[in-house]
PDB file of C-alpha atoms in Angstrom:
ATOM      1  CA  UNK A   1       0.000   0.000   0.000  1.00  0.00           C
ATOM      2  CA  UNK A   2       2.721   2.324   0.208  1.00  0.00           C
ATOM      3  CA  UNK A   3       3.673   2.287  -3.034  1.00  0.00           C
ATOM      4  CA  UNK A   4       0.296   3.147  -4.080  1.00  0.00           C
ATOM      5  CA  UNK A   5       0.351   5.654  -2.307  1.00  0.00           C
ATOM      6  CA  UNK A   6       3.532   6.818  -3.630  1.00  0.00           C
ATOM      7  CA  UNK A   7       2.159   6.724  -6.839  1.00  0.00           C
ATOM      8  CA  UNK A   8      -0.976   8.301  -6.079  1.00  0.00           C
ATOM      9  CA  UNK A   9       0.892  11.003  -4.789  1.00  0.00           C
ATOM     10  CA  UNK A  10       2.903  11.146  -7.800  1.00  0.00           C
ATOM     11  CA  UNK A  11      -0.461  11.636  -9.877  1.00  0.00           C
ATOM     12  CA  UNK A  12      -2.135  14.291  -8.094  1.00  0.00           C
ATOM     13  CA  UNK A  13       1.094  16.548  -8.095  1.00  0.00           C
ATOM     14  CA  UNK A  14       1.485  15.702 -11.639  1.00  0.00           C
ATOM     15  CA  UNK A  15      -2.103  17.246 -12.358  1.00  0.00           C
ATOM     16  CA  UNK A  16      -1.373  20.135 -10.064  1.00  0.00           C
ATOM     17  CA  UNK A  17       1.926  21.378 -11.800  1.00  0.00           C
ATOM     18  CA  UNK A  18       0.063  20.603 -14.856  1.00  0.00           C
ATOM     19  CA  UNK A  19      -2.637  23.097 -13.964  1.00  0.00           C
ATOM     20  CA  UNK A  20      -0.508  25.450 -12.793  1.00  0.00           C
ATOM     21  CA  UNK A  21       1.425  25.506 -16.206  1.00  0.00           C
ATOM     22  CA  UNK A  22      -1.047  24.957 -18.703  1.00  0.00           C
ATOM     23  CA  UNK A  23      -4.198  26.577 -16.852  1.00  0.00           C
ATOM     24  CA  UNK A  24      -6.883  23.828 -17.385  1.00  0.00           C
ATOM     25  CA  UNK A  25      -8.336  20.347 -16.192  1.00  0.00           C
ATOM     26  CA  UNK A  26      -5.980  17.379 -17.356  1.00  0.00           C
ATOM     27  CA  UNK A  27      -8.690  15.201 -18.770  1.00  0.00           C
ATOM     28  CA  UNK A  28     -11.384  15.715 -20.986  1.00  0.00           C
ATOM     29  CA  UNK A  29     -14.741  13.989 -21.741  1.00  0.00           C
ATOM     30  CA  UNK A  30     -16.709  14.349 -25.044  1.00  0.00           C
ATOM     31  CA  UNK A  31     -20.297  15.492 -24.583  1.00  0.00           C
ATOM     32  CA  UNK A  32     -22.145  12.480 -23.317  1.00  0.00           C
ATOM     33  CA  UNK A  33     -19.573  10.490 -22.130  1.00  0.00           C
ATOM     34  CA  UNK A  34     -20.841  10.292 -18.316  1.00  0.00           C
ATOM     35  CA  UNK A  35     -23.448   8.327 -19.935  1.00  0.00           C
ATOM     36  CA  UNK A  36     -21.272   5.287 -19.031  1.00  0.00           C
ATOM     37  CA  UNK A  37     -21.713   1.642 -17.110  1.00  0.00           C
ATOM     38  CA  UNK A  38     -20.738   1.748 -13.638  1.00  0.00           C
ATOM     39  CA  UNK A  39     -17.967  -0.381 -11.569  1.00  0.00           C
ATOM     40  CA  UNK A  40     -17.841  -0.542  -7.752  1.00  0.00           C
ATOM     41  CA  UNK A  41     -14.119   0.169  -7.316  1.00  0.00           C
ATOM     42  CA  UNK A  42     -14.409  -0.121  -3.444  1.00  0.00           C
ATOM     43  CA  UNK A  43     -11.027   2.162  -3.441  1.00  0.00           C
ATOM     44  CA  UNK A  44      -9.800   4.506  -1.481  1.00  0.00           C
ATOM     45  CA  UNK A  45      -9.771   8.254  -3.252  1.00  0.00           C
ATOM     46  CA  UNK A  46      -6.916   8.667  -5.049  1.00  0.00           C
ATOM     47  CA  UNK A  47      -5.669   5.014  -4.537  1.00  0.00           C
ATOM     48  CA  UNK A  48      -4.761   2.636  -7.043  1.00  0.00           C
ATOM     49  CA  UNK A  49      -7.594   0.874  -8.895  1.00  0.00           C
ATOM     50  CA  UNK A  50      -9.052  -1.951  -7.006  1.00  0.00           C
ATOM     51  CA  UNK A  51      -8.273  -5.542  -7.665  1.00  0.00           C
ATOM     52  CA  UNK A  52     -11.925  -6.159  -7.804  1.00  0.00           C
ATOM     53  CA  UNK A  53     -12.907  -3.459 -10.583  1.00  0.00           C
ATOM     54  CA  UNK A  54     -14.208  -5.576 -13.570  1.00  0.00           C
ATOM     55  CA  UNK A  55     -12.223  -5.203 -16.565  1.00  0.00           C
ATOM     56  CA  UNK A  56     -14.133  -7.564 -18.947  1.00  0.00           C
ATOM     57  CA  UNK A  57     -14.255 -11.819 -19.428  1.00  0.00           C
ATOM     58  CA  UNK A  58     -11.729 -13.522 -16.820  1.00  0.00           C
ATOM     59  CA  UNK A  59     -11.278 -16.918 -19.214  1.00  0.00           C
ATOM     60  CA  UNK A  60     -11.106 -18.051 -22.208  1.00  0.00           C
ATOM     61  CA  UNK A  61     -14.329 -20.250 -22.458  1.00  0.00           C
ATOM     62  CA  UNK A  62     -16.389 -17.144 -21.517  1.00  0.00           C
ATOM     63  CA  UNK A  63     -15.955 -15.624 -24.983  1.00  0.00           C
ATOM     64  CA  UNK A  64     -14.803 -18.913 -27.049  1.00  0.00           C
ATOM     65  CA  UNK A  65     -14.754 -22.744 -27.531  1.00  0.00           C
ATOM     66  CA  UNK A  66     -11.449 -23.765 -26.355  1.00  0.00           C
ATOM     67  CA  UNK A  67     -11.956 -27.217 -27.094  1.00  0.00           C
ATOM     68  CA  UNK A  68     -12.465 -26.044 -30.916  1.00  0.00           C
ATOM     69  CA  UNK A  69      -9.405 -23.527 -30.182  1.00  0.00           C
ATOM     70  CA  UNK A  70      -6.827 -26.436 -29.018  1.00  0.00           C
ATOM     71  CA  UNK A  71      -7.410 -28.079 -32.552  1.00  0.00           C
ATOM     72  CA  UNK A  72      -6.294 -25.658 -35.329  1.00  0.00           C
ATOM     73  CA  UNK A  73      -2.504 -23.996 -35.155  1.00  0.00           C
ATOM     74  CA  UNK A  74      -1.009 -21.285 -33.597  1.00  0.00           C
ATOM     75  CA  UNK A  75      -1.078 -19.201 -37.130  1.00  0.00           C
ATOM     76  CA  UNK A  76      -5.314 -19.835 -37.248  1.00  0.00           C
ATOM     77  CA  UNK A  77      -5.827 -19.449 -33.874  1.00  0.00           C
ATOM     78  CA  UNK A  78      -4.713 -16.271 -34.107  1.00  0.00           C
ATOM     79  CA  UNK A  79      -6.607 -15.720 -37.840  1.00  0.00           C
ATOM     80  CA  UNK A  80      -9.818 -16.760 -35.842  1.00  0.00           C
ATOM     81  CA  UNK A  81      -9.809 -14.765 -32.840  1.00  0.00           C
ATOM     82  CA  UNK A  82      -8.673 -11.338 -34.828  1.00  0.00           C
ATOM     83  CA  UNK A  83     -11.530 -12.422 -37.181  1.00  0.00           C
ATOM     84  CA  UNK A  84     -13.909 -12.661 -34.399  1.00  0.00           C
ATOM     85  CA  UNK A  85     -13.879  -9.257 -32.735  1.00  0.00           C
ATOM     86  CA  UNK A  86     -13.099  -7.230 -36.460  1.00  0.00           C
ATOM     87  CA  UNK A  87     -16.574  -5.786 -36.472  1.00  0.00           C
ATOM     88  CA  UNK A  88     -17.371  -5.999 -33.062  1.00  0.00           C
ATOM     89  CA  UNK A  89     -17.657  -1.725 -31.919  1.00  0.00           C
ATOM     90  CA  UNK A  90     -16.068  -1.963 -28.682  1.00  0.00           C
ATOM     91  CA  UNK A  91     -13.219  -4.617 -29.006  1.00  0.00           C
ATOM     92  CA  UNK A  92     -10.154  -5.057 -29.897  1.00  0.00           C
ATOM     93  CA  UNK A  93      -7.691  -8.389 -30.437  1.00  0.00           C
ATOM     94  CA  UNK A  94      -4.297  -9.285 -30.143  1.00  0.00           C
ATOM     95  CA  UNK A  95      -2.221 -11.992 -29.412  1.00  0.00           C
ATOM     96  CA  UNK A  96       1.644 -12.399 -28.277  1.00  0.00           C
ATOM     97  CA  UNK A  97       4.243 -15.044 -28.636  1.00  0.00           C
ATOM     98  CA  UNK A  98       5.003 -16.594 -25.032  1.00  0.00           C
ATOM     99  CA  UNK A  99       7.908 -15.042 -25.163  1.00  0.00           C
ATOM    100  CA  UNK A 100       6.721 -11.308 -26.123  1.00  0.00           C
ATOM    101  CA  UNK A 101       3.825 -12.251 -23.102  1.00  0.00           C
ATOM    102  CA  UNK A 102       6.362 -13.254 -20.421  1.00  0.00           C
ATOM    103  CA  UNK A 103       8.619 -10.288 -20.957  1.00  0.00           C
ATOM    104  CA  UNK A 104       5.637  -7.558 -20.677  1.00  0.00           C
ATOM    105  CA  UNK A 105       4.161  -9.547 -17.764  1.00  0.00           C
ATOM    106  CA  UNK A 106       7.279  -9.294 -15.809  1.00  0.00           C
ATOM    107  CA  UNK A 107       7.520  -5.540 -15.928  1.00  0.00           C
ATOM    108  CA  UNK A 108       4.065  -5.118 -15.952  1.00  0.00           C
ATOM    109  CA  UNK A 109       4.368  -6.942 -12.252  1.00  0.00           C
ATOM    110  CA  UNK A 110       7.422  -4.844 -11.712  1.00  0.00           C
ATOM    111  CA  UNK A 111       5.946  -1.246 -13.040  1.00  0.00           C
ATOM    112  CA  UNK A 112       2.138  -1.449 -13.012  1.00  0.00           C
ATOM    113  CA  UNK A 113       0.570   1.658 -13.593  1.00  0.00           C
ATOM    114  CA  UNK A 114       1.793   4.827 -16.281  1.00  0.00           C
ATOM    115  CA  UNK A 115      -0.203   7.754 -17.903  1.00  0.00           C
ATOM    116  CA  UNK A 116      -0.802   7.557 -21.617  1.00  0.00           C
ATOM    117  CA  UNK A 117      -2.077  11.426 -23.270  1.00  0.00           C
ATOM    118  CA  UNK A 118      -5.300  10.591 -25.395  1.00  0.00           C
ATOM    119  CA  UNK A 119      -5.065  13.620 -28.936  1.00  0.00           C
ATOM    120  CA  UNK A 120      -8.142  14.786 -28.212  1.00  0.00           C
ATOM    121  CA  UNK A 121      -8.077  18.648 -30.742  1.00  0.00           C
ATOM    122  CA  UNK A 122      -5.598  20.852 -30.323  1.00  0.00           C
ATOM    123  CA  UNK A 123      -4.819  19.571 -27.186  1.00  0.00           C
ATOM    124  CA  UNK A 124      -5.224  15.327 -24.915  1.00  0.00           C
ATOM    125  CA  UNK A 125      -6.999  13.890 -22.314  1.00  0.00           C
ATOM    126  CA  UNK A 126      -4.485  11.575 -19.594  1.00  0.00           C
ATOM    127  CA  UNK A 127      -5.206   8.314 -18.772  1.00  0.00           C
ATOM    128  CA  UNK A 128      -4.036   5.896 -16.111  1.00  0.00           C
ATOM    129  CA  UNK A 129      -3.325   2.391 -16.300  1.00  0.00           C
ATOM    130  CA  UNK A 130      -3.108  -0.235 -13.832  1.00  0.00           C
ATOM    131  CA  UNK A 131      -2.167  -3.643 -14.419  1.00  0.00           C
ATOM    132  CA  UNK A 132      -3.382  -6.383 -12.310  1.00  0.00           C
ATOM    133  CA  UNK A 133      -2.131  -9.953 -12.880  1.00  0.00           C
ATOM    134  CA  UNK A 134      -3.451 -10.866 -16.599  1.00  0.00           C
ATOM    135  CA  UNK A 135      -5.321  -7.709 -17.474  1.00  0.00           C
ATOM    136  CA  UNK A 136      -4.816  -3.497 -17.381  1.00  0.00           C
ATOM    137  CA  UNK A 137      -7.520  -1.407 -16.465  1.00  0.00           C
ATOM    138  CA  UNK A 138      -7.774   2.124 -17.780  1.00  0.00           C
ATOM    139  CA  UNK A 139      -9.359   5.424 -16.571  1.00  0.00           C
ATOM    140  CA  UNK A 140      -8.994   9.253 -16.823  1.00  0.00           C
ATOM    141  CA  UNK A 141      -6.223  10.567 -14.650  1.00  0.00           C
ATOM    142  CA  UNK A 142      -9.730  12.756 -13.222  1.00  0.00           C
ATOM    143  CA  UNK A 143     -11.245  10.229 -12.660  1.00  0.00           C
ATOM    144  CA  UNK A 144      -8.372   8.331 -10.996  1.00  0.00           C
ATOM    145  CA  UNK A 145      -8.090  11.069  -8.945  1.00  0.00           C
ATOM    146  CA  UNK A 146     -12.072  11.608  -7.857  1.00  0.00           C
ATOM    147  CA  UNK A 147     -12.584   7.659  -7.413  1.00  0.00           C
ATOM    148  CA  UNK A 148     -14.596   7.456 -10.111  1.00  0.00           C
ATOM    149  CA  UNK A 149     -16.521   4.342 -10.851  1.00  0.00           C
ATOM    150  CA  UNK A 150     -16.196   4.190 -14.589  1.00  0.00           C
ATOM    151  CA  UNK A 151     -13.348   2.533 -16.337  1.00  0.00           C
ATOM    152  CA  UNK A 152     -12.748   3.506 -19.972  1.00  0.00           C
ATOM    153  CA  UNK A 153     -10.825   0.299 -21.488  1.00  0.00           C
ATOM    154  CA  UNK A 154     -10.489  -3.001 -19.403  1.00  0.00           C
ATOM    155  CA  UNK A 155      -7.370  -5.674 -21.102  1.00  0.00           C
ATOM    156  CA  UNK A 156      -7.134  -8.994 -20.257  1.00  0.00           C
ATOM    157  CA  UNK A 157      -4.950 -11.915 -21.277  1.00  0.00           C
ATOM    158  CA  UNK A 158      -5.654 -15.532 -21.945  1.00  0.00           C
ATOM    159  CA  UNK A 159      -2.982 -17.392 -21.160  1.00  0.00           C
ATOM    160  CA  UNK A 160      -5.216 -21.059 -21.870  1.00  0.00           C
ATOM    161  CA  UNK A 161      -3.086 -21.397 -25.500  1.00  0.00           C
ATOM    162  CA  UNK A 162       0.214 -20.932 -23.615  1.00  0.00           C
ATOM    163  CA  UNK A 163       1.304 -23.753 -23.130  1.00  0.00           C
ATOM    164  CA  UNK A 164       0.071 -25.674 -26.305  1.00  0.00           C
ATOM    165  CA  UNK A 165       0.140 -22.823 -28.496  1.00  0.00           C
ATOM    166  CA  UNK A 166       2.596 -20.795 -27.364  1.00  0.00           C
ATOM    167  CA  UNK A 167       0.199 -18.291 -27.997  1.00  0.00           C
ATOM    168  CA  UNK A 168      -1.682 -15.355 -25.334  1.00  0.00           C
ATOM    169  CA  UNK A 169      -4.587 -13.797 -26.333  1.00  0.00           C
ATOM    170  CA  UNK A 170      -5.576 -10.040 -26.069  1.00  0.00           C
ATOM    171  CA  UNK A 171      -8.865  -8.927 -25.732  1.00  0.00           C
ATOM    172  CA  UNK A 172      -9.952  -5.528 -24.841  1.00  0.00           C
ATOM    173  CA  UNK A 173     -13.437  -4.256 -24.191  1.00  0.00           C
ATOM    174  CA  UNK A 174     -14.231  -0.087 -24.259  1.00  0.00           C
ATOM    175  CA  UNK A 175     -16.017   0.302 -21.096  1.00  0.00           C
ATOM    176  CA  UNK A 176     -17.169   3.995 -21.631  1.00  0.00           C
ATOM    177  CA  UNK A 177     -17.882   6.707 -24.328  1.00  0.00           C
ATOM    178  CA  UNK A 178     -14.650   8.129 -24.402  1.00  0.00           C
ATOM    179  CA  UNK A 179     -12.637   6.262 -26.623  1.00  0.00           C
ATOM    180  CA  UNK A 180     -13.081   4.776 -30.459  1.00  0.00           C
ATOM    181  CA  UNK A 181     -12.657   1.396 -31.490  1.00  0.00           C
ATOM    182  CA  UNK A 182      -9.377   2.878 -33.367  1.00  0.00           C
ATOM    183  CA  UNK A 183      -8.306   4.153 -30.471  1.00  0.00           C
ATOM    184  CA  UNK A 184      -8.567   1.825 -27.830  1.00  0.00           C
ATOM    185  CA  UNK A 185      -6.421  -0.261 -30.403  1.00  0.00           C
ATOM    186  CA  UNK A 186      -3.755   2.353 -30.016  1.00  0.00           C
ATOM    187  CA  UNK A 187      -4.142   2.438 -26.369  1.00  0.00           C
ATOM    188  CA  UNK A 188      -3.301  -1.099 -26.653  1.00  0.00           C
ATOM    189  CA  UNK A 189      -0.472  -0.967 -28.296  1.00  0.00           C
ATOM    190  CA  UNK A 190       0.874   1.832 -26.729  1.00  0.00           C
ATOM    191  CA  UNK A 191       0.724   0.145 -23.506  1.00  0.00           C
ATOM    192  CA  UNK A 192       2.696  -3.129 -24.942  1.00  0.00           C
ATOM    193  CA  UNK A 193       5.042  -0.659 -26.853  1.00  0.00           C
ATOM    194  CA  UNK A 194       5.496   1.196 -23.024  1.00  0.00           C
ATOM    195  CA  UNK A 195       6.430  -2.465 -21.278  1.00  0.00           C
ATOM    196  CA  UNK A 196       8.473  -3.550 -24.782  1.00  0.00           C
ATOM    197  CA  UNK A 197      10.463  -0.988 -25.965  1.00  0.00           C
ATOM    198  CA  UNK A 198      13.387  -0.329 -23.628  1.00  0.00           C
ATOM    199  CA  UNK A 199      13.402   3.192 -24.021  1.00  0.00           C
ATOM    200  CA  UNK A 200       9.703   4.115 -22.817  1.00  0.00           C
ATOM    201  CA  UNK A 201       9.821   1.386 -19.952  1.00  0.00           C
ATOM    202  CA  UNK A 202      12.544   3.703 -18.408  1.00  0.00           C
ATOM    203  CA  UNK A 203      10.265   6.712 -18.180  1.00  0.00           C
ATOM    204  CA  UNK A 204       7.750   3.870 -16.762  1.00  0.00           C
ATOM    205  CA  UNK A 205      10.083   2.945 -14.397  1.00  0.00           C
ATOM    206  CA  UNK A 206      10.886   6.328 -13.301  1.00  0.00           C
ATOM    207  CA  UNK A 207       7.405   6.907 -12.952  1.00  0.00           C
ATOM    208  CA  UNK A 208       6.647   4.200 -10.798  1.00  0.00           C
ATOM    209  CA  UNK A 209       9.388   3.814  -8.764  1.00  0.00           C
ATOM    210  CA  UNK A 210      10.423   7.898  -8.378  1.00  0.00           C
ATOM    211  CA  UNK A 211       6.974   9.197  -9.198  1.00  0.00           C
ATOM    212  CA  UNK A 212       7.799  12.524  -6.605  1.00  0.00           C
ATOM    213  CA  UNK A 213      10.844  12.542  -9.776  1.00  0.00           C
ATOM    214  CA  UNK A 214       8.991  12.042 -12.658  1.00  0.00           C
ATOM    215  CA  UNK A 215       9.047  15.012 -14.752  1.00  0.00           C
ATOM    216  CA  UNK A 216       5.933  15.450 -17.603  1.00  0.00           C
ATOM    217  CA  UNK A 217       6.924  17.989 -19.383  1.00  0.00           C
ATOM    218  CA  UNK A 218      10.070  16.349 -19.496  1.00  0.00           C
ATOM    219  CA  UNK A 219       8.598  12.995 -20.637  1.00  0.00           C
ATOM    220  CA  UNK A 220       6.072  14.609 -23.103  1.00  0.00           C
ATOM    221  CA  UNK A 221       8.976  16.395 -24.882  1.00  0.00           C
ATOM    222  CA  UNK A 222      12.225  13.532 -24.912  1.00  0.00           C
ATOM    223  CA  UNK A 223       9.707  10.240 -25.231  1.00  0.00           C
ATOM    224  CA  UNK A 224       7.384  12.300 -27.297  1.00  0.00           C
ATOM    225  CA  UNK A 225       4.509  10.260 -27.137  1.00  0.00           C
ATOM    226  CA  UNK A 226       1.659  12.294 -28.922  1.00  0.00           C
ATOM    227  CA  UNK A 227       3.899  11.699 -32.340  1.00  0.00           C
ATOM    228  CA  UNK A 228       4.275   7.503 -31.627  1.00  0.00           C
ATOM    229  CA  UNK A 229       0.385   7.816 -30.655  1.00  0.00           C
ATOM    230  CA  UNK A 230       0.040   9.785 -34.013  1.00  0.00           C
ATOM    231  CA  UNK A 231       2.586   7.093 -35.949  1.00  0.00           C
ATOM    232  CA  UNK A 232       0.537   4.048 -34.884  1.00  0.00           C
TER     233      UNK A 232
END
């Protein structure tokens, strides 16, 4: 709990030098967008998000036959399930080797929460996420920081094919009005790019192990994220 609180810390004097500079609220909501489903978070204000908070299907057989699954190989496995959530308005799919999985799990475990700027016009909305064992939860840094009960884009993982397949699943299922199929996709990636690439996973590790150190400004303007979010 102290680390959360750390990092909650972190947040909230993030926000406030950001106000201070910039002169406006760090997150954004496009008309209509309270209109959302609600999640009991049963956290503290401020706190990181609770273990509980739903963040879509917990296994594999919820959303597909395994049985039917185990059968075809890793190459149509992965040709099915992209297939299956292509028109579906508030998914997304993925899937990682074993070996791409294990390495993003491990500093996932090891770093679990950063702050991703959504474009939104001229300017972006900030979102937090939290990862928690095989799935990452995302809200609005706001509403991180007022407890609020809606979460914007829950991830998880199915790790059923892993050992067969060498083969993890990604699913993720928009959870609010705030984000487009398109970009929840980039939020994806931008989250496995953050626990992949070497150089963003040191500004995640500064951020969640100094967070009283970790400079935006600074981060915005050397990691430059709003032009990889652009590139995707």
């Amino acid at each position: 709990r102290g680390k959360q609180h750390a990092l909650s810390r972190g947040l909230h004097a993030m926000a406030f030098r950001f106000r201070l500079r910039h002169g406006f609220r760090c997150a954004w909501r496009p008309a209509g967008a309270w209109r959302t489903r609600s999640f009991s978070t049963g956290s503290l204000p401020g706190e990181a998000l609770a273990p509980g908070m739903p963040g879509g299907a917990a296994k594999l057989s919820d959303i597909a036959k395994v049985p039917l699954l185990i059968k075809e190989s890793p190459v149509r496995v992965r040709e099915i399930w992209l297939e299956r959530f292509q028109d579906n308005p508030l998914a997304v799919a993925g899937a990682l080797t074993d070996q791409d999985f294990r390495s993003l799990k491990a500093n996932a475990e090891a770093c679990p929460m950063f702050v991703v700027p959504l474009p939104r016009g001229e300017g972006y909305a900030n979102l937090v996420w939290q990862a928690q064992g095989n799935r990452v939860l995302f809200k609005t840094l706001e509403g991180f920081q007022q407890n609020s009960p809606v979460i914007d884009l829950g991830v998880n993982f199915f790790t059923e094919l892993l050992m067969s397949h060498q083969l993890v699943l990604l699913r993720g299922e928009i959870k609010s009005n705030l984000l487009s199929k398109d970009e929840a996709a980039k939020m994806v990636r931008f989250m496995r790019e953050a626990y992949c690439d070497p150089t963003l996973f040191g500004w995640v590790k500064r951020f969640n192990h100094s967070a009283r150190d970790f400079d935006w400004q600074e981060y915005m303007s050397t990691a430059r994220p709003l032009e990889r979010w652009q590139s995707m």
